[in-house]
Amino acid sequence: MKSVERGVFIVFEGIDGSGKTTQLEKARAFLAERGREVVVTREPGGTAIGEKIRGLLLDTANGDMCDGCELLLYAASRAQHVAEIIAPALAEGKAVLCDRFGLSTAAYQGYGRGLDLERIAAVHRAAAGGVEPDLTLVIDVPAEVGAERVGGRRGEGKDRLEREEIEFFERVRRGYLTEAEGDGTVAVIDGRGDADGIFDAVRAALEAVL
Ligand code: Z5A
């Protein structure tokens, strides 16, 4: 009987415009070439319910959303996402590549908004139900670099979160770097330079968990 390959859960993180989605797509191609069955998904979103929640979170009409409401909406999206997509895919031995997960909540709602990190961790545990990444790749760029990369989207088309000031994204970046310290499941990758060069470092980190 053919043994079922172990599922592997890999998360791509970083501030807006870090290039994490570009790297995730390269990882998808790399894993598929190696014959892995790959599920690509994202937060907030990833399910029909989650995409509705994403709409609420990004809607510029919701400018008066309080930070606690925002935290719980990300968590609600995650609970559905884990139950409907991530846990079943891992149980079937698939490689799950997820654009953002728990570290986004610590970085944005904790370091960015200033919510208590213990509270965030408790809410995350309730949502994720013990399903945690084997590897989280933080694609690290200064806030100015991220802002330049998403520059084309700024102005008229900005969503509620993209309207934040550059200082907010610097706090978020510092949050990622602080949370990564001493956590063996998190790799920080320098996100400056060209995308292929960055992927060399991403590939090395992926190979270590495959
Ligand atoms: N959020 C939260 O607050 N709490 C949570 O718990 C969760 C999320 C889960 C939506 O995220 C918002 O949700 C996010 C945090 C919050 N927003 N804020 N603020 P999202 O992931 O959907 O949105 P995003 O962060 O803006 O991601 P993005 O648009 O997909 O950008 P990206 O993934 O960082 O980058 P990219 O799409 O790969 O690249 C952006 C541009 O740069 C694009 O034109 C590329 O061609 C270019 N690029 C990429 N790599 C390079 C390199 N190496 N050099 C030059 N140019 C490059």
Coordinates of N, CA and C and ligand atoms in Angstrom, one line a residue:
M1 N 0.8 -1.2 0.0 CA 0.0 0.0 0.0 C 0.9 1.3 0.0
K2 N 0.6 2.2 -0.9 CA 1.3 3.4 -0.9 C 1.1 4.3 0.3
S3 N 2.2 4.7 1.0 CA 2.0 5.5 2.2 C 1.6 7.0 1.8
V4 N 0.7 7.5 2.6 CA 0.3 8.9 2.4 C 1.4 9.9 2.8
E5 N 1.8 10.8 1.9 CA 2.8 11.8 2.2 C 2.3 12.7 3.3
R6 N 3.3 13.1 4.2 CA 2.9 14.0 5.3 C 2.5 15.3 4.7
G7 N 1.4 15.8 5.2 CA 1.0 17.2 4.8 C 2.0 18.2 5.4
V8 N 2.2 19.3 4.7 CA 3.1 20.3 5.2 C 2.4 21.7 5.0
F9 N 2.5 22.5 6.1 CA 1.8 23.8 6.1 C 2.8 24.9 6.1
I10 N 2.8 25.7 5.0 CA 3.8 26.8 4.9 C 3.1 28.1 4.7
V11 N 3.5 29.1 5.5 CA 2.8 30.4 5.4 C 3.8 31.5 5.0
F12 N 3.3 32.4 4.1 CA 4.1 33.5 3.6 C 3.6 34.8 4.3
E13 N 4.5 35.5 4.9 CA 4.1 36.7 5.7 C 5.0 37.9 5.2
G14 N 4.5 39.1 5.6 CA 5.3 40.3 5.4 C 4.4 41.5 5.3
I15 N 4.9 42.7 5.4 CA 4.1 43.9 5.2 C 3.6 44.0 3.8
D16 N 2.6 44.8 3.6 CA 2.0 45.1 2.3 C 3.1 45.4 1.3
G17 N 3.1 44.8 0.2 CA 4.1 45.1 -0.9 C 5.5 44.4 -0.6
S18 N 5.5 43.5 0.4 CA 6.8 42.8 0.6 C 7.2 41.9 -0.5
G19 N 6.2 41.5 -1.3 CA 6.5 40.5 -2.3 C 6.2 39.1 -1.9
K20 N 5.5 38.9 -0.8 CA 5.2 37.5 -0.3 C 4.4 36.7 -1.3
T21 N 3.4 37.4 -2.0 CA 2.5 36.6 -2.9 C 3.4 36.2 -4.1
T22 N 4.3 37.0 -4.5 CA 5.2 36.6 -5.7 C 6.0 35.4 -5.3
Q23 N 6.5 35.4 -4.1 CA 7.3 34.2 -3.6 C 6.5 33.0 -3.4
L24 N 5.2 33.2 -2.9 CA 4.3 32.1 -2.8 C 4.1 31.4 -4.1
E25 N 3.9 32.2 -5.1 CA 3.6 31.6 -6.5 C 4.8 30.8 -7.0
K26 N 6.0 31.3 -6.7 CA 7.2 30.6 -7.1 C 7.3 29.3 -6.3
A27 N 6.9 29.3 -5.1 CA 7.0 28.1 -4.2 C 6.0 27.1 -4.8
R28 N 4.8 27.6 -5.2 CA 3.8 26.7 -5.8 C 4.4 25.9 -7.0
A29 N 5.1 26.6 -7.9 CA 5.6 26.0 -9.0 C 6.7 25.0 -8.6
F30 N 7.5 25.4 -7.7 CA 8.7 24.6 -7.2 C 8.1 23.3 -6.6
L31 N 7.1 23.4 -5.8 CA 6.6 22.1 -5.2 C 5.8 21.3 -6.2
A32 N 5.1 21.9 -7.1 CA 4.4 21.1 -8.1 C 5.4 20.3 -9.0
E33 N 6.6 21.0 -9.3 CA 7.6 20.3 -10.1 C 8.1 19.1 -9.4
R34 N 8.2 19.2 -8.0 CA 8.6 18.1 -7.2 C 7.5 17.0 -7.0
G35 N 6.4 17.2 -7.7 CA 5.3 16.2 -7.6 C 4.4 16.4 -6.4
R36 N 4.5 17.5 -5.7 CA 3.6 17.6 -4.5 C 2.3 18.1 -5.0
E37 N 1.2 17.6 -4.3 CA -0.1 18.2 -4.5 C -0.2 19.5 -3.7
V38 N -0.5 20.6 -4.3 CA -0.4 21.9 -3.6 C -1.7 22.6 -3.5
V39 N -2.0 23.1 -2.3 CA -3.2 23.9 -2.1 C -2.7 25.3 -1.8
V40 N -3.2 26.3 -2.6 CA -2.8 27.7 -2.3 C -4.0 28.4 -1.8
T41 N -3.8 29.1 -0.7 CA -5.0 29.8 0.0 C -4.5 31.1 0.7
R42 N -5.4 31.8 1.2 CA -5.0 33.1 1.8 C -5.9 33.5 3.0
E43 N -5.4 34.4 3.8 CA -6.2 35.0 4.9 C -6.0 36.5 4.8
P44 N -7.1 37.3 5.2 CA -8.4 36.8 5.4 C -9.0 36.2 4.1
G45 N -9.8 35.2 4.2 CA -10.4 34.7 3.0 C -10.2 33.2 3.0
G46 N -10.1 32.7 1.8 CA -9.8 31.2 1.6 C -11.0 30.3 1.5
T47 N -12.1 30.8 2.0 CA -13.4 30.1 1.9 C -14.5 31.1 1.5
A48 N -15.6 30.6 1.2 CA -16.7 31.5 0.8 C -17.1 32.5 1.9
I49 N -17.1 31.9 3.1 CA -17.5 32.7 4.3 C -16.3 33.7 4.6
G50 N -15.1 33.2 4.5 CA -13.9 34.0 4.8 C -13.8 35.2 3.8
E51 N -14.2 34.9 2.5 CA -14.1 36.0 1.6 C -15.1 37.1 1.9
K52 N -16.2 36.7 2.4 CA -17.2 37.7 2.8 C -16.7 38.5 4.0
I53 N -16.0 37.8 4.9 CA -15.4 38.5 6.1 C -14.3 39.5 5.5
R54 N -13.5 39.0 4.6 CA -12.4 39.9 4.0 C -13.1 41.2 3.4
G55 N -14.2 41.0 2.8 CA -14.9 42.2 2.2 C -15.2 43.2 3.3
L56 N -15.7 42.7 4.5 CA -16.0 43.6 5.6 C -14.7 44.3 6.1
L57 N -13.6 43.5 6.2 CA -12.4 44.1 6.7 C -11.8 45.1 5.8
L58 N -11.8 44.9 4.5 CA -11.2 45.9 3.6 C -12.0 47.0 3.2
D59 N -13.3 47.0 3.5 CA -14.3 48.0 3.0 C -14.0 49.3 3.6
T60 N -13.7 50.3 2.7 CA -13.4 51.7 3.2 C -14.6 52.3 3.9
A61 N -15.8 51.7 3.7 CA -17.0 52.3 4.4 C -17.0 51.9 5.9
N62 N -16.1 50.9 6.3 CA -16.0 50.5 7.7 C -14.9 51.2 8.5
G63 N -14.7 52.4 8.2 CA -13.6 53.2 8.8 C -13.7 53.3 10.3
D64 N -14.9 53.1 10.9 CA -15.0 53.2 12.3 C -15.0 51.8 13.0
M65 N -14.5 50.8 12.3 CA -14.4 49.5 12.9 C -13.5 49.5 14.1
C66 N -13.9 49.0 15.2 CA -12.9 49.1 16.4 C -11.9 47.9 16.3
D67 N -10.8 48.1 17.0 CA -9.7 47.1 16.8 C -10.1 45.7 17.3
G68 N -11.0 45.7 18.3 CA -11.4 44.4 18.8 C -12.3 43.6 17.8
C69 N -13.1 44.4 17.1 CA -14.0 43.8 16.1 C -13.1 43.3 15.0
E70 N -12.1 44.1 14.6 CA -11.2 43.7 13.5 C -10.5 42.3 13.9
L71 N -10.0 42.3 15.1 CA -9.3 41.1 15.6 C -10.2 39.8 15.5
L72 N -11.4 40.0 16.0 CA -12.3 38.8 16.0 C -12.8 38.4 14.6
L73 N -12.8 39.4 13.6 CA -13.2 39.0 12.3 C -12.1 38.2 11.6
Y74 N -10.8 38.6 11.9 CA -9.7 37.8 11.3 C -9.7 36.4 11.9
A75 N -10.1 36.3 13.2 CA -10.1 35.0 13.8 C -11.3 34.2 13.3
A76 N -12.4 34.8 13.0 CA -13.6 34.1 12.5 C -13.2 33.5 11.1
S77 N -12.6 34.4 10.3 CA -12.2 33.9 9.0 C -11.2 32.7 9.1
R78 N -10.3 32.8 10.1 CA -9.3 31.7 10.3 C -10.0 30.4 10.8
A79 N -10.9 30.5 11.7 CA -11.6 29.3 12.2 C -12.2 28.5 11.0
Q80 N -12.9 29.2 10.2 CA -13.6 28.6 9.0 C -12.5 28.0 8.0
H81 N -11.5 28.8 7.9 CA -10.4 28.4 6.9 C -9.7 27.1 7.4
V82 N -9.4 27.1 8.7 CA -8.7 25.9 9.2 C -9.6 24.6 9.0
A83 N -10.9 24.8 9.4 CA -11.8 23.7 9.4 C -12.2 23.2 8.0
E84 N -12.3 24.2 7.1 CA -12.8 23.8 5.8 C -11.7 23.5 4.8
I85 N -10.6 24.1 4.9 CA -9.5 24.0 3.9 C -8.2 23.4 4.4
I86 N -7.7 24.0 5.5 CA -6.3 23.7 5.8 C -6.2 22.3 6.5
A87 N -7.0 22.1 7.5 CA -6.9 20.8 8.2 C -7.2 19.6 7.3
P88 N -8.2 19.7 6.5 CA -8.5 18.5 5.6 C -7.4 18.3 4.6
A89 N -6.8 19.4 4.0 CA -5.7 19.3 3.0 C -4.5 18.6 3.7
L90 N -4.2 19.0 4.9 CA -3.0 18.4 5.6 C -3.3 17.0 5.9
A91 N -4.5 16.6 6.2 CA -4.8 15.2 6.5 C -4.7 14.4 5.3
E92 N -4.9 15.0 4.1 CA -4.7 14.2 2.8 C -3.3 14.3 2.3
G93 N -2.3 14.8 3.1 CA -0.9 14.8 2.7 C -0.5 15.9 1.8
K94 N -1.4 16.9 1.6 CA -1.0 18.0 0.7 C -0.1 19.0 1.3
A95 N 0.5 19.8 0.4 CA 1.3 20.9 0.8 C 0.4 22.1 0.8
V96 N 0.2 22.8 1.9 CA -0.7 24.0 2.0 C 0.2 25.2 2.0
L97 N 0.0 26.1 1.0 CA 0.7 27.4 1.0 C -0.3 28.5 1.3
C98 N -0.1 29.2 2.4 CA -1.1 30.1 2.8 C -0.5 31.5 2.8
D99 N -1.1 32.5 2.2 CA -0.7 33.9 2.2 C -1.3 34.5 3.5
R100 N -0.5 34.6 4.5 CA -0.8 35.2 5.8 C -1.5 34.1 6.7
F101 N -1.2 34.2 8.0 CA -1.9 33.4 9.0 C -1.6 34.1 10.4
G102 N -1.4 33.3 11.4 CA -1.4 33.9 12.8 C -0.4 35.0 13.0
L103 N 0.8 34.9 12.3 CA 1.8 35.9 12.6 C 1.3 37.3 12.1
S104 N 0.5 37.3 11.1 CA -0.1 38.6 10.6 C -0.9 39.3 11.8
T105 N -1.6 38.4 12.5 CA -2.5 39.0 13.6 C -1.6 39.6 14.7
A106 N -0.5 38.9 15.0 CA 0.4 39.4 16.0 C 1.0 40.7 15.5
A107 N 1.5 40.7 14.3 CA 2.2 41.9 13.7 C 1.3 43.1 13.5
Y108 N 0.1 42.9 12.9 CA -0.8 44.0 12.5 C -1.6 44.4 13.7
Q109 N -2.3 43.5 14.4 CA -3.3 43.9 15.4 C -2.5 44.1 16.7
G110 N -1.3 43.4 16.9 CA -0.5 43.6 18.1 C 0.4 44.8 18.0
Y111 N 1.4 44.6 17.2 CA 2.4 45.7 17.1 C 1.9 46.9 16.3
G112 N 1.0 46.7 15.3 CA 0.5 47.8 14.5 C -0.6 48.6 15.3
R113 N -1.6 47.8 15.7 CA -2.8 48.5 16.4 C -2.5 48.7 17.9
G114 N -1.6 47.9 18.5 CA -1.4 48.0 19.9 C -2.2 47.2 20.8
L115 N -2.9 46.2 20.2 CA -3.7 45.3 21.1 C -2.8 44.4 21.9
D116 N -3.2 43.9 23.0 CA -2.4 43.1 23.9 C -2.1 41.7 23.2
L117 N -0.8 41.4 23.3 CA -0.3 40.2 22.5 C -0.9 38.9 23.2
E118 N -1.1 38.9 24.5 CA -1.6 37.7 25.1 C -3.1 37.5 24.7
R119 N -3.8 38.5 24.6 CA -5.2 38.5 24.1 C -5.2 37.9 22.7
I120 N -4.3 38.5 21.8 CA -4.3 38.0 20.5 C -3.9 36.5 20.4
A121 N -3.0 36.1 21.2 CA -2.5 34.7 21.2 C -3.7 33.8 21.6
A122 N -4.5 34.2 22.6 CA -5.6 33.4 23.0 C -6.7 33.3 21.9
V123 N -7.0 34.4 21.3 CA -7.9 34.4 20.2 C -7.5 33.6 19.0
H124 N -6.2 33.7 18.7 CA -5.6 32.9 17.6 C -5.7 31.4 18.0
R125 N -5.4 31.0 19.2 CA -5.5 29.6 19.6 C -6.9 29.0 19.4
A126 N -7.8 29.9 19.8 CA -9.2 29.4 19.7 C -9.6 29.3 18.2
A127 N -9.1 30.1 17.3 CA -9.4 30.0 15.9 C -8.7 28.9 15.2
A128 N -7.4 28.7 15.5 CA -6.6 27.7 14.8 C -6.8 26.3 15.3
G129 N -7.2 26.2 16.5 CA -7.5 24.8 17.1 C -6.3 23.9 17.0
G130 N -5.1 24.5 17.2 CA -3.9 23.7 17.3 C -3.2 23.4 15.9
V131 N -3.8 23.9 14.8 CA -3.2 23.7 13.5 C -2.2 24.9 13.3
E132 N -0.9 24.6 13.3 CA 0.1 25.7 13.2 C 1.0 25.3 12.0
P133 N 1.6 26.4 11.4 CA 2.5 26.2 10.3 C 3.8 25.4 10.7
D134 N 4.2 24.5 9.7 CA 5.6 23.9 9.9 C 6.7 24.9 9.6
L135 N 6.3 25.9 8.7 CA 7.3 26.9 8.4 C 6.5 28.2 8.1
T136 N 7.0 29.3 8.6 CA 6.5 30.6 8.2 C 7.7 31.4 7.7
L137 N 7.5 31.9 6.4 CA 8.5 32.7 5.8 C 8.1 34.2 5.8
V138 N 8.9 35.0 6.5 CA 8.7 36.4 6.6 C 9.5 37.1 5.5
I139 N 8.9 37.6 4.5 CA 9.6 38.3 3.5 C 9.7 39.8 4.0
D140 N 11.0 40.1 4.3 CA 11.2 41.4 5.1 C 11.7 42.5 4.2
V141 N 10.9 43.6 4.2 CA 11.4 44.8 3.5 C 11.1 46.0 4.3
P142 N 11.9 47.1 4.2 CA 11.5 48.3 4.9 C 10.1 48.8 4.4
A143 N 9.4 49.5 5.3 CA 8.1 50.0 4.9 C 8.1 50.8 3.6
E144 N 9.1 51.6 3.4 CA 9.2 52.5 2.2 C 9.2 51.6 1.0
V145 N 9.9 50.5 1.0 CA 10.0 49.6 -0.1 C 8.6 49.0 -0.4
G146 N 8.0 48.5 0.6 CA 6.6 48.0 0.4 C 5.7 49.0 -0.2
A147 N 5.8 50.2 0.4 CA 4.9 51.3 -0.1 C 5.1 51.6 -1.6
E148 N 6.4 51.6 -2.0 CA 6.8 51.9 -3.4 C 6.2 50.7 -4.3
R149 N 6.3 49.5 -3.8 CA 5.9 48.4 -4.6 C 4.4 48.4 -4.8
V150 N 3.6 48.8 -3.8 CA 2.2 48.8 -4.0 C 1.7 50.2 -4.5
G151 N 2.7 51.1 -4.8 CA 2.4 52.5 -5.2 C 1.3 52.6 -6.2
G152 N 1.3 51.7 -7.2 CA 0.3 51.8 -8.3 C -1.1 51.6 -7.8
R153 N -1.2 50.9 -6.6 CA -2.5 50.6 -6.1 C -3.0 51.7 -5.1
R154 N -2.0 52.6 -4.7 CA -2.4 53.6 -3.7 C -3.2 54.7 -4.4
G155 N -3.8 55.6 -3.6 CA -4.6 56.7 -4.2 C -6.0 56.2 -4.2
E156 N -6.7 56.4 -5.3 CA -8.1 56.1 -5.5 C -8.5 54.7 -5.0
G157 N -7.6 53.7 -5.4 CA -8.0 52.3 -5.2 C -7.6 51.7 -3.9
K158 N -7.1 52.5 -2.9 CA -6.7 52.0 -1.6 C -7.8 51.4 -0.8
D159 N -7.5 50.2 -0.2 CA -8.6 49.6 0.7 C -8.4 50.2 2.1
R160 N -9.3 49.8 3.0 CA -9.3 50.4 4.3 C -7.9 50.3 5.0
L161 N -7.3 49.1 4.8 CA -6.0 48.9 5.5 C -4.8 49.6 4.8
E162 N -4.9 49.7 3.5 CA -3.8 50.3 2.8 C -3.7 51.8 3.1
R163 N -4.7 52.4 3.7 CA -4.7 53.8 4.0 C -3.8 54.1 5.2
E164 N -3.3 53.1 5.9 CA -2.5 53.3 7.1 C -1.2 54.1 6.7
E165 N -0.7 54.8 7.7 CA 0.6 55.6 7.5 C 1.8 54.7 7.5
I166 N 2.9 55.2 6.9 CA 4.1 54.4 6.8 C 4.6 54.0 8.2
E167 N 4.4 54.8 9.3 CA 4.8 54.4 10.6 C 4.1 53.1 11.1
F168 N 2.9 53.0 10.7 CA 2.1 51.8 11.1 C 2.8 50.6 10.5
F169 N 3.2 50.6 9.2 CA 3.9 49.5 8.6 C 5.3 49.2 9.1
E170 N 5.9 50.3 9.6 CA 7.2 50.1 10.3 C 7.0 49.3 11.6
R171 N 6.0 49.7 12.3 CA 5.7 49.0 13.6 C 5.4 47.5 13.3
V172 N 4.6 47.3 12.2 CA 4.2 45.9 11.8 C 5.5 45.1 11.5
R173 N 6.4 45.8 10.7 CA 7.6 45.1 10.3 C 8.4 44.7 11.6
R174 N 8.5 45.7 12.5 CA 9.3 45.4 13.8 C 8.6 44.2 14.5
G175 N 7.3 44.2 14.4 CA 6.6 43.1 15.1 C 7.0 41.7 14.5
Y176 N 7.0 41.7 13.2 CA 7.4 40.4 12.5 C 8.8 40.0 13.0
L177 N 9.7 40.9 13.0 CA 11.1 40.6 13.3 C 11.2 40.2 14.8
T178 N 10.5 40.9 15.7 CA 10.5 40.5 17.1 C 9.9 39.1 17.3
E179 N 8.8 38.9 16.7 CA 8.1 37.6 16.9 C 8.9 36.4 16.3
A180 N 9.7 36.7 15.3 CA 10.5 35.7 14.6 C 11.7 35.2 15.5
E181 N 12.2 36.2 16.3 CA 13.3 35.9 17.2 C 13.1 34.7 18.0
G182 N 14.0 33.7 18.0 CA 13.9 32.5 18.9 C 12.8 31.5 18.5
D183 N 12.1 31.8 17.4 CA 11.1 30.8 16.9 C 11.6 30.0 15.8
G184 N 12.0 28.8 16.0 CA 12.6 27.9 15.0 C 11.7 27.6 13.8
T185 N 10.4 27.9 13.9 CA 9.6 27.6 12.7 C 9.4 28.9 11.8
V186 N 10.1 30.0 12.2 CA 10.0 31.2 11.4 C 11.3 31.5 10.7
A187 N 11.3 31.8 9.4 CA 12.5 32.2 8.7 C 12.3 33.6 8.2
V188 N 13.2 34.5 8.4 CA 13.2 35.8 7.9 C 14.0 35.9 6.6
I189 N 13.4 36.3 5.5 CA 14.1 36.3 4.2 C 14.2 37.8 3.8
D190 N 15.4 38.2 3.4 CA 15.6 39.6 3.0 C 14.8 39.8 1.6
G191 N 13.8 40.6 1.6 CA 12.9 40.8 0.5 C 13.3 41.8 -0.5
R192 N 14.5 42.4 -0.3 CA 15.0 43.4 -1.2 C 15.7 42.7 -2.4
G193 N 15.9 43.3 -3.5 CA 16.5 42.7 -4.6 C 15.5 42.0 -5.5
D194 N 16.0 41.2 -6.5 CA 15.1 40.7 -7.5 C 14.5 39.4 -7.0
A195 N 13.3 39.2 -7.5 CA 12.4 38.1 -7.0 C 13.1 36.7 -7.1
D196 N 13.8 36.5 -8.2 CA 14.5 35.2 -8.4 C 15.6 35.0 -7.3
G197 N 16.3 36.0 -7.0 CA 17.4 35.9 -6.0 C 16.7 35.7 -4.7
I198 N 15.6 36.3 -4.3 CA 14.9 36.1 -3.1 C 14.5 34.7 -3.0
F199 N 14.0 34.1 -4.1 CA 13.5 32.8 -4.1 C 14.6 31.7 -3.8
D200 N 15.8 32.1 -4.1 CA 16.9 31.1 -3.8 C 16.9 30.9 -2.2
A201 N 16.7 31.9 -1.5 CA 16.6 31.8 0.0 C 15.4 31.1 0.4
V202 N 14.3 31.4 -0.3 CA 13.0 30.8 0.1 C 13.1 29.3 -0.2
R203 N 13.7 28.9 -1.3 CA 13.8 27.5 -1.7 C 14.6 26.7 -0.6
A204 N 15.7 27.3 -0.2 CA 16.5 26.7 0.8 C 15.7 26.4 2.1
A205 N 14.9 27.4 2.5 CA 14.1 27.2 3.7 C 13.0 26.1 3.5
L206 N 12.5 26.1 2.3 CA 11.4 25.1 2.0 C 12.1 23.7 2.0
E207 N 13.3 23.5 1.4 CA 13.9 22.2 1.4 C 14.1 21.7 2.8
A208 N 14.3 22.5 3.7 CA 14.6 22.1 5.1 C 13.4 21.5 5.7
V209 N 12.2 21.8 5.3 CA 11.0 21.2 5.9 C 10.3 20.1 5.0
L210 N 10.8 19.9 3.8 CA 10.1 18.9 2.9 C 10.7 17.5 3.2
Ligands
Z5A1 N1 -4.3 41.3 8.0 C1 -4.3 41.6 9.4 O1 -4.2 42.8 9.7 N2 -4.4 40.6 10.3 C2 -4.5 39.3 10.0 O2 -4.5 38.5 10.9 C3 -4.4 39.0 8.6 C4 -4.4 40.0 7.6 C5 -4.5 37.5 8.2 C6 -4.8 42.0 3.5 O3 -3.6 41.3 3.2 C7 -4.6 42.8 4.8 O4 -5.0 41.9 5.9 C8 -3.2 43.2 5.0 C9 -2.9 42.7 6.5 C10 -4.2 42.3 7.0 N3 -3.2 44.6 4.9 N4 -2.9 45.5 5.4 N5 -2.6 46.6 5.7 P1 -3.2 40.9 1.7 O5 -2.1 39.9 1.9 O6 -4.3 40.5 0.9 O7 -2.7 42.3 1.1 P2 -1.2 42.8 0.9 O8 -0.4 42.6 2.2 O9 -1.3 44.2 0.4 O10 -0.6 41.8 -0.1 P3 -0.4 41.8 -1.6 O11 -1.1 42.9 -2.3 O12 -0.6 40.4 -2.1 O13 1.1 42.2 -1.7 P4 2.4 41.3 -1.3 O14 2.0 39.9 -1.2 O15 3.2 41.8 -0.2 O16 3.3 41.5 -2.6 P5 3.2 41.0 -4.1 O17 1.7 41.0 -4.6 O18 4.0 39.8 -4.3 O19 4.0 42.2 -4.8 C11 3.5 43.5 -4.7 C12 4.1 44.3 -5.9 O20 5.5 44.3 -5.9 C13 3.7 43.6 -7.3 O21 3.6 44.6 -8.2 C14 4.9 42.8 -7.6 O22 5.1 42.6 -9.0 C15 6.0 43.6 -7.0 N6 7.2 42.8 -6.5 C16 7.2 41.6 -5.9 N7 8.4 41.2 -5.6 C17 9.2 42.2 -6.0 C18 10.7 42.3 -6.0 N8 11.5 41.4 -5.5 N9 11.2 43.5 -6.5 C19 10.4 44.4 -7.1 N10 9.0 44.3 -7.1 C20 8.5 43.2 -6.6

